[in-house]
Coordinates of C-alpha atoms and ligand atoms in Angstrom, one line a residue:
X1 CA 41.1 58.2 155.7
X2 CA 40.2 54.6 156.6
X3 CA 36.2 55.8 156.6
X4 CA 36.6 57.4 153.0
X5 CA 39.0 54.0 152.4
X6 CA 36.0 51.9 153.4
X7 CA 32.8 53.7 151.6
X8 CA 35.2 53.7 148.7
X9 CA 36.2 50.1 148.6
X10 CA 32.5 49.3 149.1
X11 CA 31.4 51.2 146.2
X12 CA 34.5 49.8 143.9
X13 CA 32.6 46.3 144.7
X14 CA 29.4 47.1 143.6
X15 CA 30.5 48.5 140.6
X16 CA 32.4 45.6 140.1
X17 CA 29.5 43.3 140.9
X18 CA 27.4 45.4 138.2
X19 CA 29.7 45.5 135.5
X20 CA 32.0 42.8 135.4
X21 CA 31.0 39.3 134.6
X22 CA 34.7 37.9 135.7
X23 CA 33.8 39.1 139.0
X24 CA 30.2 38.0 139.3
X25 CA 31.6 34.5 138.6
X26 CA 34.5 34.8 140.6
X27 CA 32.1 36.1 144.0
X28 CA 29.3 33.5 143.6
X29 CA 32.0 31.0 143.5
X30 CA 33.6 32.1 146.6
X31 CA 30.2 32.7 147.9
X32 CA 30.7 36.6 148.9
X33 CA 27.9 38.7 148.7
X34 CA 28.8 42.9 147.6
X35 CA 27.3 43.6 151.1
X36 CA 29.9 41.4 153.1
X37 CA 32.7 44.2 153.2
X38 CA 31.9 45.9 156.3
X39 CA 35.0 46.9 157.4
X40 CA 38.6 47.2 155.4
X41 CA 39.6 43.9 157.0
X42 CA 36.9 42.5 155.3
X43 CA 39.2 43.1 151.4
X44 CA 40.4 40.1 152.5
X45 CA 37.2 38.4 151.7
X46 CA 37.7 39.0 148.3
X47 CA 39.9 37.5 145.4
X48 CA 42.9 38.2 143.8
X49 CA 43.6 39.4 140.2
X50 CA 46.4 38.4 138.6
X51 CA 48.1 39.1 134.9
X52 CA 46.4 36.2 133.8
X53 CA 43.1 37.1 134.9
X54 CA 44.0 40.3 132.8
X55 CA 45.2 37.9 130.0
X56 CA 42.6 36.1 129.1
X57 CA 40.1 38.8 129.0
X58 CA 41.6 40.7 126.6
X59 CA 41.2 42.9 125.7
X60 CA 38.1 44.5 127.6
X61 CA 36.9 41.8 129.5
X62 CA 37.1 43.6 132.7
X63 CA 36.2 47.4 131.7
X64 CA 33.1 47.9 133.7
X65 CA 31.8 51.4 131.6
X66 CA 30.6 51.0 128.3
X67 CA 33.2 51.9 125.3
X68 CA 31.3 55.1 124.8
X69 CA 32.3 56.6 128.4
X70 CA 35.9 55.5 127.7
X71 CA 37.6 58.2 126.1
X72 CA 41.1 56.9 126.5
X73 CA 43.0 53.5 126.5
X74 CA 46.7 52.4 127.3
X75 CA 48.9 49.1 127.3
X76 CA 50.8 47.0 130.1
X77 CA 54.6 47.0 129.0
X78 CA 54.6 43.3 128.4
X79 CA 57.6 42.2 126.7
X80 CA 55.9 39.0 125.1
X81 CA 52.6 38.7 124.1
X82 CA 49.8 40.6 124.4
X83 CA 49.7 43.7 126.1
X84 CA 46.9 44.4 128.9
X85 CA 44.6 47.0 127.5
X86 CA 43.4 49.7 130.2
X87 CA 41.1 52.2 129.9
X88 CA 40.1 55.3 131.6
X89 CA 36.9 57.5 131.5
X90 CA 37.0 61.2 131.8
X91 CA 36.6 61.2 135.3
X92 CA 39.5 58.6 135.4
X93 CA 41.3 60.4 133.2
X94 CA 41.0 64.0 135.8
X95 CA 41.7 61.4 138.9
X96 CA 44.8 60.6 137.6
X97 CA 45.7 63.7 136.7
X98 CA 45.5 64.9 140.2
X99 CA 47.5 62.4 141.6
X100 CA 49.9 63.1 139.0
X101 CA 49.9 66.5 139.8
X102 CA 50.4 65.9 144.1
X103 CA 53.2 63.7 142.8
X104 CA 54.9 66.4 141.0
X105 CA 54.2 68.7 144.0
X106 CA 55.7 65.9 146.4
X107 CA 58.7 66.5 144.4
X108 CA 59.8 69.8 144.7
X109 CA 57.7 70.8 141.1
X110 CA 55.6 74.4 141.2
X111 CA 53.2 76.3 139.2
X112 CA 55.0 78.3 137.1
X113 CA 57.9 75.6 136.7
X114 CA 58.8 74.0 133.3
X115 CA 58.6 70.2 133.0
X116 CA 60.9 68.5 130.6
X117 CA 59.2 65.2 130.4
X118 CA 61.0 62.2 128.7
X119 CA 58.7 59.6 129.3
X120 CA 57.8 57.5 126.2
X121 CA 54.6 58.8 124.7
X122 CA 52.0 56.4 123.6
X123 CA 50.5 53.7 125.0
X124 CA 53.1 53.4 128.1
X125 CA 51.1 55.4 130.9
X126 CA 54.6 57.0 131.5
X127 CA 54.4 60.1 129.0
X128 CA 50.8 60.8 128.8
X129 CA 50.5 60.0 132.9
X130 CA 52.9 62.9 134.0
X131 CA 51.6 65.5 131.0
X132 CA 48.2 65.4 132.4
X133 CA 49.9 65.9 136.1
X134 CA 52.0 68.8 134.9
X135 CA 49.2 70.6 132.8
X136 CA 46.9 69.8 136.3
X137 CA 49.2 71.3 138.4
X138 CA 50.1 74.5 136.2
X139 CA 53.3 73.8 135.2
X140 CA 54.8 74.3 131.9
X141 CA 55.0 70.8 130.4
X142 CA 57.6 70.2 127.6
X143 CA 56.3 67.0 125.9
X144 CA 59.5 65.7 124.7
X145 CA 59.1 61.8 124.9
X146 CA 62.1 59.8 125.0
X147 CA 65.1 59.1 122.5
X148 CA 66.9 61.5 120.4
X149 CA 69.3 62.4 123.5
X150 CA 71.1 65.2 121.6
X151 CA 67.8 66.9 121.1
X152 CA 66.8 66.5 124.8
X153 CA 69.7 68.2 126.0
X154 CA 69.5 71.2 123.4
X155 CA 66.0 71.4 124.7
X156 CA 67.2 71.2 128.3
X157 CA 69.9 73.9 127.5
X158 CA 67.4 76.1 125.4
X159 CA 63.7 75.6 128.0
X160 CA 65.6 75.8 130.7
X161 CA 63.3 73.7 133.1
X162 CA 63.7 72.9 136.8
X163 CA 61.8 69.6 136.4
X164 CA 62.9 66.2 134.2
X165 CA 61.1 63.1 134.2
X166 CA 62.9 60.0 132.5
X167 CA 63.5 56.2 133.7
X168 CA 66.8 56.7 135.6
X169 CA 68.3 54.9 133.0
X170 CA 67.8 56.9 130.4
X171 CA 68.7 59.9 132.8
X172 CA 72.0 58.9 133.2
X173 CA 72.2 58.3 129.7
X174 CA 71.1 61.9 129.7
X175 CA 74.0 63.4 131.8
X176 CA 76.7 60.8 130.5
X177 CA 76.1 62.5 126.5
X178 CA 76.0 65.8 128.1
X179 CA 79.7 65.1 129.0
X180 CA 80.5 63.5 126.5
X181 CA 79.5 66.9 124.5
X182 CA 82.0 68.5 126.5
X183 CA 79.1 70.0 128.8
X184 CA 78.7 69.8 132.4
X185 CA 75.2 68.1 133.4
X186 CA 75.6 70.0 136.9
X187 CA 75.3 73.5 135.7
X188 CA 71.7 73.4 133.7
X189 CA 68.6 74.7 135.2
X190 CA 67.5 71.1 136.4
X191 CA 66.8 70.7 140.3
X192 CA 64.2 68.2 140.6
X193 CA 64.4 64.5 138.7
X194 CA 61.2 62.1 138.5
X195 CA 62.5 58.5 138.2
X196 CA 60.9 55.6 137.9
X197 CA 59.3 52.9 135.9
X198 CA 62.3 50.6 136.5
X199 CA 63.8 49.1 140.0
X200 CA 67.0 51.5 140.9
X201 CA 68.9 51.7 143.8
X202 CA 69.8 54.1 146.8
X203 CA 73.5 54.2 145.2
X204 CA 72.3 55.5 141.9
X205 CA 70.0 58.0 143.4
X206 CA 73.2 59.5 144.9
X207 CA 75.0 58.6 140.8
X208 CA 72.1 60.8 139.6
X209 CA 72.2 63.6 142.2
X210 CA 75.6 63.9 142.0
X211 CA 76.1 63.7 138.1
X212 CA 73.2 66.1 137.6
X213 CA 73.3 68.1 140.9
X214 CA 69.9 67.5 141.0
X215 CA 67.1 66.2 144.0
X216 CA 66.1 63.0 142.7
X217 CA 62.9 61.2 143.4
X218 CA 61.4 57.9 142.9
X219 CA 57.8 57.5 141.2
X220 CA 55.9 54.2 141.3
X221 CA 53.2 53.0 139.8
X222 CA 51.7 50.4 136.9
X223 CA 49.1 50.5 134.0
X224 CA 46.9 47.9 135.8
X225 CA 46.2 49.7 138.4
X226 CA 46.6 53.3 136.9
X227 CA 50.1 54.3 135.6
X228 CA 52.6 56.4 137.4
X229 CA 51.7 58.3 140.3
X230 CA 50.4 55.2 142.3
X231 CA 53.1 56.4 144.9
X232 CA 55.8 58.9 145.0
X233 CA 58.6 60.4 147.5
X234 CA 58.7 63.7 148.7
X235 CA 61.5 65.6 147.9
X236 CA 61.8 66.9 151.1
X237 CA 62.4 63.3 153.0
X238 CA 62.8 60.9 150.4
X239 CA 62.2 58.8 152.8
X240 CA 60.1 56.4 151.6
X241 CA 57.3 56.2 148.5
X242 CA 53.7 58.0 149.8
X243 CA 50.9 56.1 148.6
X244 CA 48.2 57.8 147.4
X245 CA 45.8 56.1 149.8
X246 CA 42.5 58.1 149.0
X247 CA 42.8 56.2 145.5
X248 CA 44.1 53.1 146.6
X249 CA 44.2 50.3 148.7
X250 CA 47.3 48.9 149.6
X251 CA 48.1 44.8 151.3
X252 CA 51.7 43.7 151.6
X253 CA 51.5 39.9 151.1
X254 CA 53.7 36.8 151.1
X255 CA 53.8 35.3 147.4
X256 CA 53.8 31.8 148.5
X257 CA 50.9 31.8 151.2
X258 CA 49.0 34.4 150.3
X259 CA 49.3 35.7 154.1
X260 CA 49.6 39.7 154.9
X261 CA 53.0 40.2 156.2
X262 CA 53.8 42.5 159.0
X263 CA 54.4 46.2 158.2
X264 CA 58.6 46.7 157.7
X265 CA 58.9 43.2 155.7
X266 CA 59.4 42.5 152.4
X267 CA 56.4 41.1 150.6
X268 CA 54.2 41.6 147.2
X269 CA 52.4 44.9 147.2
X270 CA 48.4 43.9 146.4
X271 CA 46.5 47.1 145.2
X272 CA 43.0 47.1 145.1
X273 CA 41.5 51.0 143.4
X274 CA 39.1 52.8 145.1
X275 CA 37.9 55.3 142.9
X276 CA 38.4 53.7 139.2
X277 CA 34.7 53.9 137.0
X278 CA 36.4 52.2 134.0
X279 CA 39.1 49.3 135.0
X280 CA 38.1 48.3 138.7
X281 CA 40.8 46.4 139.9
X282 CA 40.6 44.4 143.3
X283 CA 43.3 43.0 144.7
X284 CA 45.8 43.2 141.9
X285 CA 49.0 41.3 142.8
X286 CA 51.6 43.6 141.5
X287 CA 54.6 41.1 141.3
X288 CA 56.4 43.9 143.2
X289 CA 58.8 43.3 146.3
X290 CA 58.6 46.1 148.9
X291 CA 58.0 47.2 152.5
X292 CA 55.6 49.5 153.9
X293 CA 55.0 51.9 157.2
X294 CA 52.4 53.8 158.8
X295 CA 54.8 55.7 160.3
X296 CA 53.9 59.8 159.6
X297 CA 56.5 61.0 157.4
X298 CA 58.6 63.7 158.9
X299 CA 57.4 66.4 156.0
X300 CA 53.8 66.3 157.2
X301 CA 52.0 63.6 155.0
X302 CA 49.8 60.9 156.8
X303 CA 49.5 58.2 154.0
X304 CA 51.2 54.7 154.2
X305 CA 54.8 54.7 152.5
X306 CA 56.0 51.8 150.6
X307 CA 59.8 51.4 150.2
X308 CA 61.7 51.2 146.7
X309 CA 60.9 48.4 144.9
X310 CA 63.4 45.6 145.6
X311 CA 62.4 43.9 142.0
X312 CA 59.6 41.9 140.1
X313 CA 59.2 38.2 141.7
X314 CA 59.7 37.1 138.3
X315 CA 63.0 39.0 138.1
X316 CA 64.6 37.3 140.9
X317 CA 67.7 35.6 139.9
X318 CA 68.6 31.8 141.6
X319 CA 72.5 31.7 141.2
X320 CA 73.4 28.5 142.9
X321 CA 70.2 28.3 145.0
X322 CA 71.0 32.1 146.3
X323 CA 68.5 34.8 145.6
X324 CA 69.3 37.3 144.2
X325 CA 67.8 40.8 142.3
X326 CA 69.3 42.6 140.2
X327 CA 69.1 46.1 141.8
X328 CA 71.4 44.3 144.8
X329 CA 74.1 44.0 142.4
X330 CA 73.7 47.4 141.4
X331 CA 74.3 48.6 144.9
X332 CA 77.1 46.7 144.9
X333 CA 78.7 47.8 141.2
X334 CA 77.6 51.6 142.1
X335 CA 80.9 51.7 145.2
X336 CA 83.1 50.5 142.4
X337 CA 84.5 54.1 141.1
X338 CA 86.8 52.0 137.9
X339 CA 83.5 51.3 136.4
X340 CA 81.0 53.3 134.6
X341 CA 76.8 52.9 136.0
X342 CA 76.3 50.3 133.5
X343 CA 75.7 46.7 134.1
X344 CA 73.8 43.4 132.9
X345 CA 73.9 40.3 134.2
X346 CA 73.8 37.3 131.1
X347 CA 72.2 33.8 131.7
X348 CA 72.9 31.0 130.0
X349 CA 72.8 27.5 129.7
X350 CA 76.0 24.9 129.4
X351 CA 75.6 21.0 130.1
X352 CA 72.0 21.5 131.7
X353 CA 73.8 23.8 134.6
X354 CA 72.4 27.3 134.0
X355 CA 75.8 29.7 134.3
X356 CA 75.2 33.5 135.4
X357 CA 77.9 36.3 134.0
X358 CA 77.7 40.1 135.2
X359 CA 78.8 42.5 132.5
X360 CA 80.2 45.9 134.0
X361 CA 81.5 48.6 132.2
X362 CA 85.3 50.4 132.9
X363 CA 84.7 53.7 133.3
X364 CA 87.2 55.9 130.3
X365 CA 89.7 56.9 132.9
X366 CA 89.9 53.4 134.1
X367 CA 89.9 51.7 130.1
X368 CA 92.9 54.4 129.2
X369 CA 95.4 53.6 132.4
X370 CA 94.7 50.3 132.0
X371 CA 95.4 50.3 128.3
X372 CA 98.7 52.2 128.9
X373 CA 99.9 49.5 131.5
X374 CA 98.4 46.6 129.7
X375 CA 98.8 45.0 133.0
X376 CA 96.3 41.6 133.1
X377 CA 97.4 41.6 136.7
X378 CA 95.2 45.2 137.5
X379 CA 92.2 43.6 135.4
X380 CA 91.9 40.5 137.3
X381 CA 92.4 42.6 140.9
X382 CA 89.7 44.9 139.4
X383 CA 87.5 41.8 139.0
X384 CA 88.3 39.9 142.0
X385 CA 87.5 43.5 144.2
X386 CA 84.3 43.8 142.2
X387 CA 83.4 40.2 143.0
X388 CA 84.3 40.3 146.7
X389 CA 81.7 43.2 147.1
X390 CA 79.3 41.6 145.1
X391 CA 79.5 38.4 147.4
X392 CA 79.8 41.0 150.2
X393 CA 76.0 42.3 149.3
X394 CA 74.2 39.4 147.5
X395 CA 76.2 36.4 149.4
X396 CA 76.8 34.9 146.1
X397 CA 79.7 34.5 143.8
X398 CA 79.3 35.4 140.0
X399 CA 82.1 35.3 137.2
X400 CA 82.6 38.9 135.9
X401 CA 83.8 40.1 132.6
X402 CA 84.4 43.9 132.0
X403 CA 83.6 45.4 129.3
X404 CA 85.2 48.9 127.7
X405 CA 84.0 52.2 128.0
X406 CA 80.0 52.8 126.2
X407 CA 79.7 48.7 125.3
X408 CA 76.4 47.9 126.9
X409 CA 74.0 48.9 125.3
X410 CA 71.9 52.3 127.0
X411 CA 68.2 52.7 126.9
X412 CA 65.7 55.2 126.4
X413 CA 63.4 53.9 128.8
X414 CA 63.3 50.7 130.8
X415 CA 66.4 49.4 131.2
X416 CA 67.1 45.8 130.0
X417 CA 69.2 44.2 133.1
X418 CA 69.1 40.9 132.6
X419 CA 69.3 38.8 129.2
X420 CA 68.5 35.6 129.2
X421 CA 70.0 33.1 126.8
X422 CA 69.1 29.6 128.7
X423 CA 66.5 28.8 125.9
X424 CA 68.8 30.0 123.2
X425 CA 71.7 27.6 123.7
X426 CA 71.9 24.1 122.9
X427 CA 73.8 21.9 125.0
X428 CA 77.6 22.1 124.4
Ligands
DLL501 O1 56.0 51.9 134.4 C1 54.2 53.3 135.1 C2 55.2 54.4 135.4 C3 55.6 55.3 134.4 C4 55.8 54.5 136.7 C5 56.5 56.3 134.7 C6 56.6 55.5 137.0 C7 57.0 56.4 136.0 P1 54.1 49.8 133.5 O2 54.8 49.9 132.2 O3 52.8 49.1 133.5 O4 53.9 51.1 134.2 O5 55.1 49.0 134.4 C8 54.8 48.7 135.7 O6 57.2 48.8 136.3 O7 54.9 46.8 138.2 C9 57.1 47.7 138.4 O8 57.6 46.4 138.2 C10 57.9 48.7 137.5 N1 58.1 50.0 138.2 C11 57.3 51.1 138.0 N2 57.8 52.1 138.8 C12 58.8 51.6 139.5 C13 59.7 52.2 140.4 C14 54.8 52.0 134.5 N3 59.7 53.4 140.9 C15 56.0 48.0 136.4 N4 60.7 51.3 140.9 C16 55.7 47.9 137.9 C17 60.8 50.0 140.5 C18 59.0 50.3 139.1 N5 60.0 49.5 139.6

C-alpha cells in the first residue's frame, strides 16, 4: 500500500505542478522541486490548502483538466458565501463510484439489495455520491432525496429495501413520524443504515439501532476532497472509520502548530488525494477533529481507521473558557430517557458576556405526566439531573430550558446544532 501510496502521491504532484498555477506559485515559493518527494515522509515538504485557498479561486482556479474532460461539478455545503466548486472527470467520476460502492459493501449492502437513499440530490455530493456507489455495486438504488418524510416511509413500506442512507438526523426524523403514524420503525425491511454528513455520537448510534432495529454505520467524507465515501465503518466491527487509503492520503495534525500528532490523539485530519485527474488536492486541512490507528481491524481490512468525528474546529463552543463540542453534549442528553433526541444549544450576547442555553426536548410521555402534576418541582429536578450529567461529560455548566414534545425544529439533512445569536443582539 505505502509503494502504490508513494508512486501515487508522486504523480498527484506532477499533475499538480502541470496544471495548477496556485501550486506552481505556492512550490517555487517554498522552493520544492516535483522531484523532492521521495518517500511519503517527504508530503510533509509540501503546503497546506485551506478553504481559503479554495475561496479565492473560485470557482475553477484549482481544476487541473480542461472544462471539456470535466463532465460533472458539485458544491461545498457552505452556509455563507460562496460555495467551493468541485469537479470530477469521468475517470473521477468511476473512482468514486467504486469507493462508494466498497463503502456500501463495508456496510452490510449486497448485489441484489435495494438502496433507499435520502441523501439530498444536487449539488451536495451526498445523493449523487452514494447512487453512483449503489448502481457500481449492483444494488437496486431508490433515488429518493431528502424531505417529504411521509413519502419516504410509504416508499420504505412499499420497496421494501434492506439499505437507507440519510444524515442521522433526518433518520431519526424518519422513525420518530413512523410512530407518530402509529407504525413501528422496527418491523420494516431495513437492516443496514448509512449515516453521516453530520458529527453524531456513539449514544445515538445505539438511539438509531434501537428505534429502527437496524445496524447503523457511520460514512465520512467532504466535497473538497471527494464527497462521501472518503471513509466508512464496517458493519461487522464498527469499530472505527476505514480509510480508503489507495485514494488517499491521510496526516493527523495539531491546528495550532502544524505538528503530526501521534496515532490515538485527537488532531485535524489533513487529506492529500492520490488519484484525482480533475481537483488535486494536497494537504487539505479538513477542519475535522479525529484519531486514527493502524491497528488491523478485526474484520480483515488493513487500511488506517480514523475515529468519529469529534466536530469542526470552528464548531467548538468556549463556555466559560471550557471547550466544548456539541456532539459531547449529545452524549450526555442521549442517557436522559425524559427527553426526546433533540437538542440545540443557543448563543447569545448580554452586557458584552456571551451567554450559552441548551434547548432539549421532553419526550410525550414525559410532557403528559408532567402536565397532569404540574409539579415545577419535577421540571427543575429534570433540569438540574440533565445539568449534572452535562457537567459530568463536558466539565462545564450550561443553563437549560426544556422545551415540549416536536418544538425544535427537525431536519432533512444536516442538522442545525448550534444557533448563534451573539451578532444579532444589541447590548441590553
Ligand atoms: O457531507 C459528504 C457526505 C455526504 C458525507 C453523505 C457522508 C455522507 P460536505 O457537504 O462537503 O460533504 O461536508 C463535509 O461534513 O468536513 C465534516 O465536517 C462533516 N461530515 C461529513 N461526514 C461526517 C461524519 C459531505 N460521518 C463536512 N461525521 C466534513 C461527522 C461529518 N461529520
Amino acid at each position: 500500500m505505502e509503494k502504490l501510496q508513494l508512486e501515487r502521491l508522486q504523480e498527484t504532484v506532477y499533475r499538480v505542478d502541470n496544471h495548477v498555477a496556485y501550486y506552481q506559485d505556492k512550490f517555487s515559493e517554498l522552493g520544492i522541486d516535483r522531484s523532492d518527494i521521495k518517500s511519503l515522509d517527504d508530503v510533509r515538504k509540501l503546503p497546506f490548502t485551506e478553504k481559503k485557498d479554495l475561496r479565492e479561486h473560485y470557482p475553477y482556479g484549482l481544476f487541473a483538466s480542461s472544462m471539456k474532460d470535466i463532465i460533472r461539478l458539485h458544491a461545498s455545503s457552505g452556509t455563507s458565501g460562496k460555495p467551493t466548486i468541485v469537479g470530477y472527470t469521468r475517470k473521477d467520476v468511476d473512482d468514486w463510484a467504486e469507493i462508494v460502492a466498497r463503502s456500501i459493501a463495508a456496510a452490510g449492502g449486497n448485489s441484489g439489495d435495494i438502496m433507499h437513499n435520502a441523501y439530498g440530490y444536487g449539488l451536495f455530493t451526498g445523493g449523487l455520491g452514494l447512487h453512483h456507489g449503489g448502481e457500481k455495486l449492483g444494488i437496486t438504488t431508490v433515488p429518493v432525496s431528502g424531505g417529504n418524510t411521509k413519502r419516504q416511509i410509504m416508499l420504505i413500506e412499499d420497496l421494501k429495501p434492506q439499505v437507507i442512507c440519510a444524515t442521522p438526523s433526518y433518520a431519526l426524523r424518519i422513525a420518530e413520524q413512523m410512530e407518530e403514524d402509529g407504525l413501528d420503525p422496527r418491523a420494516t425491511s431495513l437492516k443496514f443504515g448509512i449515516f453521516g454528513s453530520e458529527p453524531w455520537s456513539e449514544e445515538m448510534r445505539q438511539t438509531l439501532e434501537e428505534k429502527m432495529g437496524i445496524k447503523a454505520v457511520d460514512i465520512y467524507g467532504l466535497s473538497e476532497v471527494v464527497g462521501p465515501g472518503v471513509a466508512i465503518e464496517c458493519h461487522e466491527q464498527q469499530d472505527g472509520l476505514h480509510i480508503q487509503d489507495d485514494h488517499f492520503f491521510t496526516e493527523v495534525i495539531n491546528p495550532d502548530t502544524l505538528e503530526p500528532v501521534p496515532d490515538g490523539e485527537y488532531g485535524e485530519l489533513v487529506f492529500t488525494s492520490l488519484t484525482k485527474e480533475a481537483f488535486p488536492i494536497i494537504r487539505y486541512r479538513t477542519g475535522d477533529l479525529a484519531t486514527v490507528t493502524r491497528k488491523k481491524c478485526k474484520c480483515g481490512r488493513t487500511t488506517m481507521r480514523m475515529s468519529r468525528i469529534k466536530g469542526r474546529i470552528g464548531d467548538m463552543l468556549i463556555i466559560r473558557g471550557v471547550n466544548v463540542f456539541p456532539s459531547e453534549i449529545e452524549r450526555a442528553l442521549l442517557r436522559v430517557k425524559e427527553l426526546a433526541p433533540h437538542y440545540q444549544v443557543f448563543l447569545d450576547k448580554e452586557n458584552h458576556m456571551d451567554s450559552v442555553e441548551l434547548h432539549v426536548e421532553m419526550s410525550e410521555k414525559t410532557y403528559t405526566e408532567f402536565k397532569l402534576d404540574e409539579e415545577e418541582e419535577k421540571k427543575t429536578q429534570l433540569k438540574q439531573q440533565i445539568q449534572a450529567l452535562v457537567k459530568e461529560h463536558c466539565l462545564v455548566t450550561i443553563d437549560i430550558k426544556l422545551m415540549s414534545p416536536k418544538s425544535i425544529p427537525r431536519s432533512e439533512g444536516k442538522a442545525v446544532r448550534v444557533v448563534d445569536n451573539r451578532e444579532k443582539q444589541t447590548v441590553k
